[in-house]
Amino acid sequence: MLVDNNKAGEEINFDEIFHQYYSPLCNYALKIVKDVSTSEDIVQTLFIQLWENKKLNSVNNLESFLIRATKFKCLDYLKTNYIKNEIKYDSLPEVIHTNKKNIEEEDIEPLLHYFTAKLPPKTREVFLLSRKSGLTYKEIASELEISVKTVEGQMGRALRMMKKVLKENEFLSLLLFLKI
Amino acid sequence: MSDIYKLLAKHFLNETSQEEEILIEKFKKNQKKEYNLLLMLWSNGNVSVKDFDSNLALKKIKQQKNTLAPIKKLIPRRTIIKFASIAAIFMIGIFTFYYTNFYNPTILKLNNTNSIMEISLNDGSTVWLNSNSSLEYTKRFDENNRGVQLKGEAFFEVTKNPEKPFIVSTNNSNTTVLGTSFNVISEKENTTVSVATGKVQVANKNGSSQVVILPGFSANVKESEVISSEIKNQNYLSWKTNILEFENNTLEEVRVALEKHFNISIIIQNEDSNCQFTGKFNNANMDEILAVMSYTFSLDYKIEEKNYILTLKNCK
């Protein structure tokens, strides 16, 4: 998919990748920096840099790379602005001043949001009705006028994707070291 | 296996049947870590996803890229380091090349002590530099012709090398040799070269006048004229050997040798050219020599303002 190296091809790829990852990454960043426009700035800057460095063609695991790059940019932002006293101390997430174990635990919330934003629209709708609004499968089924089986299927799909994201991004292996 | 996620989702939401719970229990047992992980992710806080408009953002960054790209084309740091390393290696290389091939500082040996300075040169030659004399040469002086510059007095023992003549320059002369030993005295406008062994060519600065001298002969360069003659003062090397030897010498000849050897001034009264002196002094000081001489010559001597005044009474 990313083999095409000519300019037009690169731009198509770039647009494709951008649409695919922009919103999920912004959601991820939002959970760390807690500011909508800042998280958008961070992700946009990341993509501009990737574009200019022509990095997209040489990255092995793109998704994992994008998530980690976003994370580091967010932490960088927090550190810089923490020094500048622009962020109140209590709003600082633990990532900055705790040990590694907590950093990984802190990863979960942004990752959950990244993952949710990346779900296909229908799956996401079902997932959110369950997770956010706390509806039962039956209630979701009647709300969306679909069968309970479909709801079950969508939820299972969501969970499987969730696991896939974790595994592919090596977060799983990292998190498995934690004694939960 | 694909169904397990469906079951897990139901399980987390307490919608599983009893039969299904059995399967979950099995999964929990076999894949405890994955189960716990999914549970943790599942039970983590409120999920509230915001929709970020990727079309708008893409438009924005494309504009930004178009306006910023030509200016903001940063060279990656790694590239800079790479080129800097290459440049550094090149510079070290050039420096080393220059140092080993061209670096040729001038060396000045200045002897302002009372003892003789012995200098060994790269080509194996040895120079004995008398007091109040200086020798100047370059570190790689033996690359083409072996050239040194002398002020004052020095005795040279030159290693033979027919391809690279050894040239001693004074302010008014050039002495060229291939391998020999000889003495050079360079005073203001007067250079005297005396040969001990071998063959020496002495010329004035512009080479218009030159002589070749052999052992026992000396050449004198004065006002760009080169004149050779037999060595009169056989003690010309006494400064180096510390041996003074006289054989039927007149008192006047002894005076010249002593004045030069001890760098003093001697005045002789009642000189008589019939009086001749023979003797050999090895490492003797002036007082010892005068004691011997006064015994031989019936000689009175006194010292007045650093001048030795010798009064000859009669020859014995």
CSV table of C-alpha atoms in Angstrom, one decimal:
chain,number,residue,atom,x,y,z
A,1,MET,CA,0.0,0.0,0.0
A,2,LEU,CA,2.9,2.3,0.8
A,3,VAL,CA,5.2,1.0,-1.8
A,4,ASP,CA,4.3,3.6,-4.5
A,5,ASN,CA,7.0,6.2,-4.3
A,6,ASN,CA,6.1,8.7,-6.9
A,7,LYS,CA,4.6,12.0,-5.9
A,8,ALA,CA,1.0,11.5,-6.9
A,9,GLY,CA,1.0,8.0,-5.3
A,10,GLU,CA,2.5,9.4,-2.2
A,11,GLU,CA,-0.1,12.1,-1.9
A,12,ILE,CA,-3.0,9.6,-2.3
A,13,ASN,CA,-1.4,7.5,0.3
A,14,PHE,CA,-0.9,10.4,2.5
A,15,ASP,CA,-4.5,11.6,2.2
A,16,GLU,CA,-5.8,8.0,2.8
A,17,ILE,CA,-3.6,7.6,5.9
A,18,PHE,CA,-4.5,11.0,7.2
A,19,HIS,CA,-8.3,10.4,7.0
A,20,GLN,CA,-7.9,7.0,8.6
A,21,TYR,CA,-5.8,8.1,11.6
A,22,TYR,CA,-6.5,11.8,12.1
A,23,SER,CA,-9.6,11.6,14.3
A,24,PRO,CA,-8.5,8.6,16.4
A,25,LEU,CA,-5.1,10.2,17.1
A,26,CYS,CA,-6.8,13.4,18.0
A,27,ASN,CA,-8.9,11.5,20.5
A,28,TYR,CA,-5.8,9.8,21.8
A,29,ALA,CA,-4.0,13.2,22.3
A,30,LEU,CA,-7.1,14.8,23.8
A,31,LYS,CA,-7.0,12.4,26.7
A,32,ILE,CA,-3.4,13.4,27.5
A,33,VAL,CA,-3.4,17.2,26.8
A,34,LYS,CA,-7.0,17.8,27.7
A,35,ASP,CA,-7.4,20.5,25.1
A,36,VAL,CA,-9.2,20.1,21.7
A,37,SER,CA,-7.2,22.6,19.6
A,38,THR,CA,-3.9,21.6,21.2
A,39,SER,CA,-4.5,17.9,20.3
A,40,GLU,CA,-5.4,18.9,16.8
A,41,ASP,CA,-2.2,21.0,16.5
A,42,ILE,CA,-0.1,18.1,17.8
A,43,VAL,CA,-1.5,15.6,15.3
A,44,GLN,CA,-1.3,18.0,12.4
A,45,THR,CA,2.3,18.9,13.2
A,46,LEU,CA,3.1,15.3,13.3
A,47,PHE,CA,1.6,14.7,9.9
A,48,ILE,CA,3.4,17.7,8.4
A,49,GLN,CA,6.7,16.4,9.6
A,50,LEU,CA,6.0,12.9,8.3
A,51,TRP,CA,5.1,14.3,5.0
A,52,GLU,CA,8.2,16.5,4.7
A,53,ASN,CA,10.5,13.8,5.8
A,54,LYS,CA,8.8,11.3,3.5
A,55,LYS,CA,8.8,9.0,6.5
A,56,LEU,CA,5.5,7.3,5.8
A,57,ASN,CA,7.1,5.0,3.2
A,58,SER,CA,9.7,3.7,5.5
A,59,VAL,CA,7.7,3.0,8.7
A,60,ASN,CA,7.2,-0.7,9.4
A,61,ASN,CA,4.2,-0.7,11.7
A,62,LEU,CA,2.5,2.6,10.8
A,63,GLU,CA,-0.2,2.5,13.4
A,64,SER,CA,2.1,1.7,16.3
A,65,PHE,CA,4.4,4.4,15.1
A,66,LEU,CA,1.7,7.0,14.8
A,67,ILE,CA,0.4,6.3,18.3
A,68,ARG,CA,3.8,6.4,19.9
A,69,ALA,CA,4.8,9.6,18.0
A,70,THR,CA,1.6,11.2,19.1
A,71,LYS,CA,2.2,10.1,22.7
A,72,PHE,CA,5.7,11.6,22.7
A,73,LYS,CA,4.6,14.8,21.2
A,74,CYS,CA,1.9,15.1,23.8
A,75,LEU,CA,4.3,14.4,26.7
A,76,ASP,CA,6.7,16.9,25.2
A,77,TYR,CA,4.0,19.5,25.0
A,78,LEU,CA,3.0,18.9,28.6
A,79,LYS,CA,6.6,19.1,29.9
A,80,THR,CA,7.3,22.3,28.0
A,81,ASN,CA,4.1,24.0,29.2
A,82,TYR,CA,4.5,22.6,32.7
A,83,ILE,CA,7.8,24.4,32.9
A,84,LYS,CA,6.2,27.5,31.5
A,85,ASN,CA,3.6,27.2,34.3
A,86,GLU,CA,0.9,27.4,31.8
A,87,ILE,CA,-0.7,24.2,33.0
A,88,LYS,CA,-1.8,23.9,36.6
A,89,TYR,CA,-0.1,21.2,38.5
A,90,ASP,CA,-3.3,19.3,39.4
A,91,SER,CA,-4.2,19.0,35.7
A,92,LEU,CA,-0.9,17.2,34.9
A,93,PRO,CA,-1.5,13.6,34.2
A,94,GLU,CA,0.6,11.2,36.2
A,95,VAL,CA,2.7,10.3,33.2
A,96,ILE,CA,5.0,13.1,33.8
A,97,HIS,CA,6.0,12.4,37.4
A,98,THR,CA,5.5,8.8,38.0
A,99,ASN,CA,7.4,5.6,37.3
A,100,LYS,CA,7.2,3.5,34.2
A,101,LYS,CA,4.5,1.1,35.5
A,102,ASN,CA,2.1,4.0,35.9
A,103,ILE,CA,3.0,5.3,32.5
A,104,GLU,CA,1.7,2.1,30.9
A,105,GLU,CA,-1.4,2.2,33.0
A,106,GLU,CA,-1.9,5.8,31.9
A,107,ASP,CA,-1.8,4.6,28.3
A,108,ILE,CA,-5.1,2.8,28.6
A,109,GLU,CA,-7.5,5.6,28.6
A,110,PRO,CA,-6.0,7.4,25.6
A,111,LEU,CA,-5.7,4.1,23.8
A,112,LEU,CA,-9.4,3.2,24.5
A,113,HIS,CA,-10.4,6.5,23.0
A,114,TYR,CA,-8.1,6.0,20.0
A,115,PHE,CA,-9.6,2.6,19.5
A,116,THR,CA,-13.2,3.8,19.8
A,117,ALA,CA,-12.7,6.6,17.3
A,118,LYS,CA,-11.3,4.1,14.9
A,119,LEU,CA,-14.2,1.7,15.0
A,120,PRO,CA,-16.4,1.6,11.9
A,121,PRO,CA,-19.4,3.9,12.3
A,122,LYS,CA,-22.0,1.2,13.0
A,123,THR,CA,-19.9,-0.7,15.4
A,124,ARG,CA,-19.0,2.5,17.2
A,125,GLU,CA,-22.6,3.5,17.5
A,126,VAL,CA,-23.5,0.2,19.2
A,127,PHE,CA,-20.3,0.2,21.3
A,128,LEU,CA,-21.0,3.8,22.6
A,129,LEU,CA,-24.7,3.0,23.3
A,130,SER,CA,-23.5,0.2,25.5
A,131,ARG,CA,-20.4,1.7,27.1
A,132,LYS,CA,-21.4,5.4,27.3
A,133,SER,CA,-25.1,5.2,27.8
A,134,GLY,CA,-25.1,1.9,29.6
A,135,LEU,CA,-28.0,0.4,27.5
A,136,THR,CA,-28.6,-3.4,27.5
A,137,TYR,CA,-28.4,-5.3,24.2
A,138,LYS,CA,-32.1,-5.4,24.0
A,139,GLU,CA,-32.4,-1.6,24.5
A,140,ILE,CA,-29.7,-1.0,21.9
A,141,ALA,CA,-31.5,-3.4,19.5
A,142,SER,CA,-34.8,-1.6,19.8
A,143,GLU,CA,-33.1,1.9,19.7
A,144,LEU,CA,-31.3,1.1,16.5
A,145,GLU,CA,-34.0,-1.1,15.1
A,146,ILE,CA,-31.7,-4.1,14.6
A,147,SER,CA,-31.6,-7.6,16.0
A,148,VAL,CA,-30.0,-8.5,19.4
A,149,LYS,CA,-27.8,-10.9,17.4
A,150,THR,CA,-26.5,-8.0,15.4
A,151,VAL,CA,-25.8,-6.0,18.5
A,152,GLU,CA,-24.0,-9.1,19.9
A,153,GLY,CA,-22.0,-9.4,16.7
A,154,GLN,CA,-21.0,-5.7,16.7
A,155,MET,CA,-19.9,-5.8,20.3
A,156,GLY,CA,-17.9,-8.9,19.7
A,157,ARG,CA,-16.3,-7.2,16.7
A,158,ALA,CA,-15.5,-4.1,18.8
A,159,LEU,CA,-13.8,-6.2,21.4
A,160,ARG,CA,-11.9,-8.2,18.9
A,161,MET,CA,-10.7,-5.0,17.2
A,162,MET,CA,-9.7,-3.6,20.6
A,163,LYS,CA,-7.5,-6.6,21.2
A,164,LYS,CA,-6.1,-6.4,17.7
A,165,VAL,CA,-5.1,-2.8,18.2
A,166,LEU,CA,-3.5,-3.7,21.5
A,167,LYS,CA,-1.6,-6.6,20.1
A,168,GLU,CA,-0.5,-4.9,16.9
A,169,ASN,CA,0.8,-2.0,18.8
A,170,GLU,CA,2.8,-4.0,21.2
A,171,PHE,CA,0.9,-2.5,24.0
A,172,LEU,CA,-0.4,-5.8,24.9
A,173,SER,CA,3.0,-7.3,25.6
A,174,LEU,CA,3.9,-4.2,27.6
A,175,LEU,CA,0.7,-4.3,29.5
A,176,LEU,CA,1.0,-8.0,30.2
A,177,PHE,CA,3.9,-7.3,32.4
A,178,LEU,CA,1.6,-5.6,34.8
A,179,LYS,CA,0.2,-7.8,37.4
A,180,ILE,CA,-3.5,-6.9,37.1
B,1,MET,CA,-12.5,-18.6,18.7
B,2,SER,CA,-13.8,-15.6,17.0
B,3,ASP,CA,-17.0,-15.9,19.0
B,4,ILE,CA,-15.1,-15.6,22.2
B,5,TYR,CA,-15.1,-11.8,21.9
B,6,LYS,CA,-18.8,-11.8,21.4
B,7,LEU,CA,-19.1,-13.8,24.6
B,8,LEU,CA,-16.6,-11.6,26.4
B,9,ALA,CA,-18.5,-8.5,25.5
B,10,LYS,CA,-21.7,-10.1,26.8
B,11,HIS,CA,-19.9,-11.3,29.8
B,12,PHE,CA,-18.6,-7.8,30.7
B,13,LEU,CA,-22.2,-6.5,30.3
B,14,ASN,CA,-23.6,-9.4,32.4
B,15,GLU,CA,-25.7,-10.6,29.5
B,16,THR,CA,-24.3,-14.1,29.3
B,17,SER,CA,-26.2,-17.3,29.9
B,18,GLN,CA,-25.0,-20.0,32.3
B,19,GLU,CA,-23.7,-22.1,29.5
B,20,GLU,CA,-21.8,-19.2,28.1
B,21,GLU,CA,-20.3,-18.4,31.5
B,22,ILE,CA,-18.6,-21.9,31.5
B,23,LEU,CA,-16.8,-21.0,28.3
B,24,ILE,CA,-15.8,-17.6,29.7
B,25,GLU,CA,-14.4,-19.3,32.8
B,26,LYS,CA,-12.4,-21.5,30.6
B,27,PHE,CA,-11.0,-18.5,28.7
B,28,LYS,CA,-10.3,-16.7,31.9
B,29,LYS,CA,-8.3,-19.7,33.2
B,30,ASN,CA,-6.3,-20.2,30.0
B,31,GLN,CA,-5.8,-16.6,29.0
B,32,LYS,CA,-5.9,-14.9,32.3
B,33,LYS,CA,-3.7,-12.0,31.2
B,34,GLU,CA,-5.6,-11.2,28.1
B,35,TYR,CA,-8.9,-11.4,29.9
B,36,ASN,CA,-7.7,-9.0,32.6
B,37,LEU,CA,-6.3,-6.7,30.1
B,38,LEU,CA,-9.6,-6.5,28.1
B,39,LEU,CA,-11.5,-6.1,31.3
B,40,MET,CA,-9.3,-3.2,32.4
B,41,LEU,CA,-9.7,-1.6,29.0
B,42,TRP,CA,-13.4,-2.3,29.0
B,43,SER,CA,-14.0,-0.9,32.5
B,44,ASN,CA,-11.9,2.2,32.0
B,45,GLY,CA,-14.0,5.3,32.6
B,46,ASN,CA,-16.4,7.0,30.3
B,47,VAL,CA,-15.9,6.7,26.7
B,48,SER,CA,-16.7,9.9,24.9
B,49,VAL,CA,-15.4,10.2,21.4
B,50,LYS,CA,-15.2,13.5,19.6
B,51,ASP,CA,-15.3,13.6,15.9
B,52,PHE,CA,-12.4,15.5,14.5
B,53,ASP,CA,-12.9,16.7,10.9
B,54,SER,CA,-10.0,15.2,9.0
B,55,ASN,CA,-11.1,17.0,5.7
B,56,LEU,CA,-10.7,20.4,7.2
B,57,ALA,CA,-7.5,19.5,8.9
B,58,LEU,CA,-6.0,18.0,5.8
B,59,LYS,CA,-6.9,21.2,3.9
B,60,LYS,CA,-5.2,23.2,6.6
B,61,ILE,CA,-2.0,21.3,6.7
B,62,LYS,CA,-1.7,21.3,2.9
B,63,GLN,CA,-1.9,25.1,2.9
B,64,GLN,CA,0.6,25.2,5.7
B,65,LYS,CA,2.9,22.9,3.9
B,66,ASN,CA,2.7,24.9,0.7
B,67,THR,CA,3.6,28.2,2.5
B,68,LEU,CA,6.1,26.8,4.9
B,69,ALA,CA,7.7,24.0,3.0
B,70,PRO,CA,10.2,25.9,1.0
B,71,ILE,CA,11.4,27.9,4.0
B,72,LYS,CA,11.1,25.2,6.6
B,73,LYS,CA,13.1,22.6,4.7
B,74,LEU,CA,15.2,21.6,7.6
B,75,ILE,CA,18.2,19.4,7.2
B,76,PRO,CA,17.8,16.4,9.5
B,77,ARG,CA,20.2,16.5,12.4
B,78,ARG,CA,21.5,13.1,11.6
B,79,THR,CA,22.5,14.3,8.1
B,80,ILE,CA,24.3,17.3,9.7
B,81,ILE,CA,26.2,15.1,12.1
B,82,LYS,CA,27.1,12.8,9.2
B,83,PHE,CA,28.5,15.6,7.1
B,84,ALA,CA,30.2,17.2,10.1
B,85,SER,CA,31.9,13.9,10.8
B,86,ILE,CA,33.0,13.5,7.3
B,87,ALA,CA,34.3,17.1,7.3
B,88,ALA,CA,36.1,16.5,10.6
B,89,ILE,CA,37.8,13.4,9.3
B,90,PHE,CA,38.8,15.3,6.1
B,91,MET,CA,40.3,18.1,8.2
B,92,ILE,CA,42.2,15.8,10.4
B,93,GLY,CA,43.5,14.1,7.3
B,94,ILE,CA,44.5,17.3,5.6
B,95,PHE,CA,46.2,18.5,8.8
B,96,THR,CA,48.1,15.2,9.2
B,97,PHE,CA,49.1,15.3,5.6
B,98,TYR,CA,50.3,18.9,5.9
B,99,TYR,CA,52.1,18.1,9.2
B,100,THR,CA,53.9,15.1,7.9
B,101,ASN,CA,54.7,16.6,4.5
B,102,PHE,CA,55.0,20.4,4.8
B,103,TYR,CA,55.3,21.3,8.4
B,104,ASN,CA,58.8,22.5,8.6
B,105,PRO,CA,59.5,24.9,11.5
B,106,THR,CA,62.7,26.7,11.9
B,107,ILE,CA,65.0,25.6,14.7
B,108,LEU,CA,67.3,28.1,16.3
B,109,LYS,CA,70.1,26.9,18.6
B,110,LEU,CA,71.5,29.7,20.6
B,111,ASN,CA,74.5,29.1,22.8
B,112,ASN,CA,74.9,31.8,25.3
B,113,THR,CA,76.6,29.7,27.9
B,114,ASN,CA,80.3,29.3,28.5
B,115,SER,CA,80.3,25.6,27.5
B,116,ILE,CA,80.1,24.1,24.0
B,117,MET,CA,76.8,23.0,22.7
B,118,GLU,CA,76.8,19.7,20.8
B,119,ILE,CA,74.0,19.5,18.2
B,120,SER,CA,73.0,16.3,16.4
B,121,LEU,CA,71.3,16.9,13.1
B,122,ASN,CA,68.7,14.7,11.3
B,123,ASP,CA,71.3,13.6,8.7
B,124,GLY,CA,73.7,12.3,11.3
B,125,SER,CA,76.0,15.3,11.2
B,126,THR,CA,77.2,16.8,14.4
B,127,VAL,CA,77.8,20.5,15.1
B,128,TRP,CA,79.8,21.8,18.1
B,129,LEU,CA,78.5,25.3,18.7
B,130,ASN,CA,80.9,27.6,20.5
B,131,SER,CA,79.8,30.2,23.1
B,132,ASN,CA,77.9,33.2,21.9
B,133,SER,CA,77.0,31.5,18.6
B,134,SER,CA,73.9,30.5,17.0
B,135,LEU,CA,72.8,27.9,14.4
B,136,GLU,CA,69.6,28.1,12.5
B,137,TYR,CA,68.1,25.3,10.4
B,138,THR,CA,64.7,23.8,9.6
B,139,LYS,CA,63.3,20.6,11.1
B,140,ARG,CA,63.4,19.0,7.7
B,141,PHE,CA,66.6,20.7,6.6
B,142,ASP,CA,67.9,17.5,5.0
B,143,GLU,CA,65.1,17.2,2.5
B,144,ASN,CA,66.8,18.8,-0.5
B,145,ASN,CA,70.2,20.4,0.2
B,146,ARG,CA,71.3,20.3,3.8
B,147,GLY,CA,71.5,24.0,4.7
B,148,VAL,CA,72.2,25.6,8.0
B,149,GLN,CA,72.9,29.2,9.0
B,150,LEU,CA,75.7,30.1,11.3
B,151,LYS,CA,76.5,33.2,13.4
B,152,GLY,CA,79.7,32.9,15.6
B,153,GLU,CA,81.8,29.8,15.6
B,154,ALA,CA,81.2,26.2,15.1
B,155,PHE,CA,82.9,23.0,14.2
B,156,PHE,CA,81.1,20.7,11.7
B,157,GLU,CA,81.5,17.0,11.3
B,158,VAL,CA,79.3,16.3,8.3
B,159,THR,CA,78.0,12.9,7.3
B,160,LYS,CA,78.8,11.9,3.8
B,161,ASN,CA,76.0,12.3,1.3
B,162,PRO,CA,77.2,13.0,-2.3
B,163,GLU,CA,73.6,13.7,-3.4
B,164,LYS,CA,72.8,16.3,-0.8
B,165,PRO,CA,75.6,18.8,-0.2
B,166,PHE,CA,75.8,20.3,3.2
B,167,ILE,CA,75.9,24.1,3.1
B,168,VAL,CA,76.9,26.4,5.9
B,169,SER,CA,75.7,30.0,5.3
B,170,THR,CA,77.1,33.0,7.1
B,171,ASN,CA,76.1,36.6,6.4
B,172,ASN,CA,78.7,36.8,3.7
B,173,SER,CA,79.6,33.3,2.7
B,174,ASN,CA,78.4,29.8,1.7
B,175,THR,CA,80.5,26.8,2.5
B,176,THR,CA,79.6,23.7,0.6
B,177,VAL,CA,80.8,20.2,1.5
B,178,LEU,CA,79.8,16.7,0.8
B,179,GLY,CA,81.2,15.1,3.9
B,180,THR,CA,84.1,16.3,6.0
B,181,SER,CA,85.0,18.2,9.2
B,182,PHE,CA,85.8,21.8,9.3
B,183,ASN,CA,85.5,24.9,11.4
B,184,VAL,CA,83.7,28.1,10.6
B,185,ILE,CA,84.1,31.4,12.3
B,186,SER,CA,81.6,34.0,11.3
B,187,GLU,CA,82.3,37.5,12.6
B,188,LYS,CA,80.5,40.6,11.4
B,189,GLU,CA,81.9,40.9,7.9
B,190,ASN,CA,84.5,38.2,8.1
B,191,THR,CA,84.2,34.5,7.8
B,192,THR,CA,87.0,32.0,8.3
B,193,VAL,CA,86.7,28.4,7.3
B,194,SER,CA,89.4,26.0,8.4
B,195,VAL,CA,89.4,22.4,7.1
B,196,ALA,CA,90.3,19.4,9.4
B,197,THR,CA,89.5,16.6,7.0
B,198,GLY,CA,88.0,16.2,3.5
B,199,LYS,CA,87.4,19.0,0.9
B,200,VAL,CA,85.5,22.2,1.3
B,201,GLN,CA,84.2,24.7,-1.1
B,202,VAL,CA,83.9,28.3,0.2
B,203,ALA,CA,82.2,31.0,-1.7
B,204,ASN,CA,80.9,34.5,-1.1
B,205,LYS,CA,77.2,35.1,-1.0
B,206,ASN,CA,76.6,35.6,-4.7
B,207,GLY,CA,79.1,32.9,-5.7
B,208,SER,CA,81.2,35.3,-7.8
B,209,SER,CA,84.3,34.3,-5.9
B,210,GLN,CA,85.1,30.8,-4.6
B,211,VAL,CA,88.0,28.5,-3.5
B,212,VAL,CA,88.3,24.9,-2.7
B,213,ILE,CA,90.4,24.2,0.4
B,214,LEU,CA,92.0,21.1,1.8
B,215,PRO,CA,93.0,20.1,5.3
B,216,GLY,CA,95.5,22.4,6.8
B,217,PHE,CA,94.2,25.3,4.9
B,218,SER,CA,91.7,28.0,5.7
B,219,ALA,CA,89.6,30.4,3.6
B,220,ASN,CA,88.8,33.9,4.6
B,221,VAL,CA,85.8,35.7,3.2
B,222,LYS,CA,85.9,39.5,3.6
B,223,GLU,CA,84.1,42.1,1.5
B,224,SER,CA,83.0,39.4,-0.9
B,225,GLU,CA,86.5,38.3,-1.6
B,226,VAL,CA,87.6,34.8,-0.8
B,227,ILE,CA,91.3,34.2,0.0
B,228,SER,CA,92.7,30.9,1.0
B,229,SER,CA,95.9,30.4,3.1
B,230,GLU,CA,97.7,27.9,5.2
B,231,ILE,CA,96.3,27.7,8.7
B,232,LYS,CA,98.5,29.9,10.8
B,233,ASN,CA,96.9,29.3,14.2
B,234,GLN,CA,97.2,25.5,14.6
B,235,ASN,CA,95.2,25.9,17.8
B,236,TYR,CA,92.1,27.0,15.9
B,237,LEU,CA,90.2,24.1,17.3
B,238,SER,CA,91.3,24.6,20.9
B,239,TRP,CA,87.9,26.0,21.8
B,240,LYS,CA,86.5,22.5,21.1
B,241,THR,CA,89.4,20.2,22.1
B,242,ASN,CA,90.6,22.3,25.0
B,243,ILE,CA,94.1,21.5,23.9
B,244,LEU,CA,96.7,24.2,23.3
B,245,GLU,CA,99.8,23.1,21.5
B,246,PHE,CA,102.8,25.3,20.6
B,247,GLU,CA,105.8,24.3,18.6
B,248,ASN,CA,108.5,26.9,18.1
B,249,ASN,CA,105.9,29.7,18.2
B,250,THR,CA,106.7,33.3,18.7
B,251,LEU,CA,105.2,35.0,21.7
B,252,GLU,CA,103.0,36.9,19.3
B,253,GLU,CA,101.6,33.7,17.9
B,254,VAL,CA,101.0,32.4,21.4
B,255,ARG,CA,99.3,35.6,22.3
B,256,VAL,CA,96.8,35.2,19.4
B,257,ALA,CA,96.0,31.6,20.4
B,258,LEU,CA,95.5,32.5,24.0
B,259,GLU,CA,93.4,35.5,23.4
B,260,LYS,CA,91.1,33.5,21.2
B,261,HIS,CA,91.0,30.5,23.5
B,262,PHE,CA,90.3,32.3,26.7
B,263,ASN,CA,88.5,35.2,25.1
B,264,ILE,CA,90.7,37.7,26.9
B,265,SER,CA,93.0,40.6,25.9
B,266,ILE,CA,96.8,40.3,26.2
B,267,ILE,CA,99.3,43.0,25.9
B,268,ILE,CA,103.0,42.1,25.4
B,269,GLN,CA,105.8,44.4,26.2
B,270,ASN,CA,109.3,43.9,24.9
B,271,GLU,CA,108.3,41.4,22.2
B,272,ASP,CA,111.3,39.6,20.8
B,273,SER,CA,110.6,37.4,17.7
B,274,ASN,CA,113.7,35.3,18.5
B,275,CYS,CA,112.0,33.9,21.5
B,276,GLN,CA,110.1,30.8,20.6
B,277,PHE,CA,107.9,28.6,22.7
B,278,THR,CA,107.1,24.9,22.6
B,279,GLY,CA,104.6,23.2,24.9
B,280,LYS,CA,101.3,21.5,25.2
B,281,PHE,CA,98.5,22.3,27.5
B,282,ASN,CA,95.6,20.0,28.1
B,283,ASN,CA,92.6,21.5,29.9
B,284,ALA,CA,94.9,24.1,31.4
B,285,ASN,CA,93.6,27.5,32.8
B,286,MET,CA,95.2,30.8,32.1
B,287,ASP,CA,97.1,30.9,35.4
B,288,GLU,CA,98.7,27.5,34.8
B,289,ILE,CA,99.8,28.5,31.3
B,290,LEU,CA,101.3,31.8,32.5
B,291,ALA,CA,103.2,30.0,35.3
B,292,VAL,CA,104.8,27.6,32.8
B,293,MET,CA,105.5,30.4,30.3
B,294,SER,CA,107.1,32.7,32.9
B,295,TYR,CA,109.4,29.9,33.8
B,296,THR,CA,110.4,29.4,30.2
B,297,PHE,CA,110.6,33.0,29.1
B,298,SER,CA,111.5,34.8,32.3
B,299,LEU,CA,108.3,36.7,32.1
B,300,ASP,CA,106.5,39.1,34.4
B,301,TYR,CA,102.7,39.3,34.2
B,302,LYS,CA,100.0,41.3,35.9
B,303,ILE,CA,96.3,41.9,35.3
B,304,GLU,CA,95.0,45.4,34.8
B,305,GLU,CA,91.3,46.0,34.0
B,306,LYS,CA,90.9,42.5,32.6
B,307,ASN,CA,93.9,42.9,30.4
B,308,TYR,CA,96.9,40.6,31.0
B,309,ILE,CA,100.1,42.5,30.7
B,310,LEU,CA,103.1,40.4,29.9
B,311,THR,CA,106.6,41.9,30.1
B,312,LEU,CA,109.3,39.8,28.5
B,313,LYS,CA,112.7,40.1,30.2
B,314,ASN,CA,114.9,37.8,28.2
B,315,CYS,CA,114.8,34.4,26.5
B,316,LYS,CA,116.4,31.6,28.4
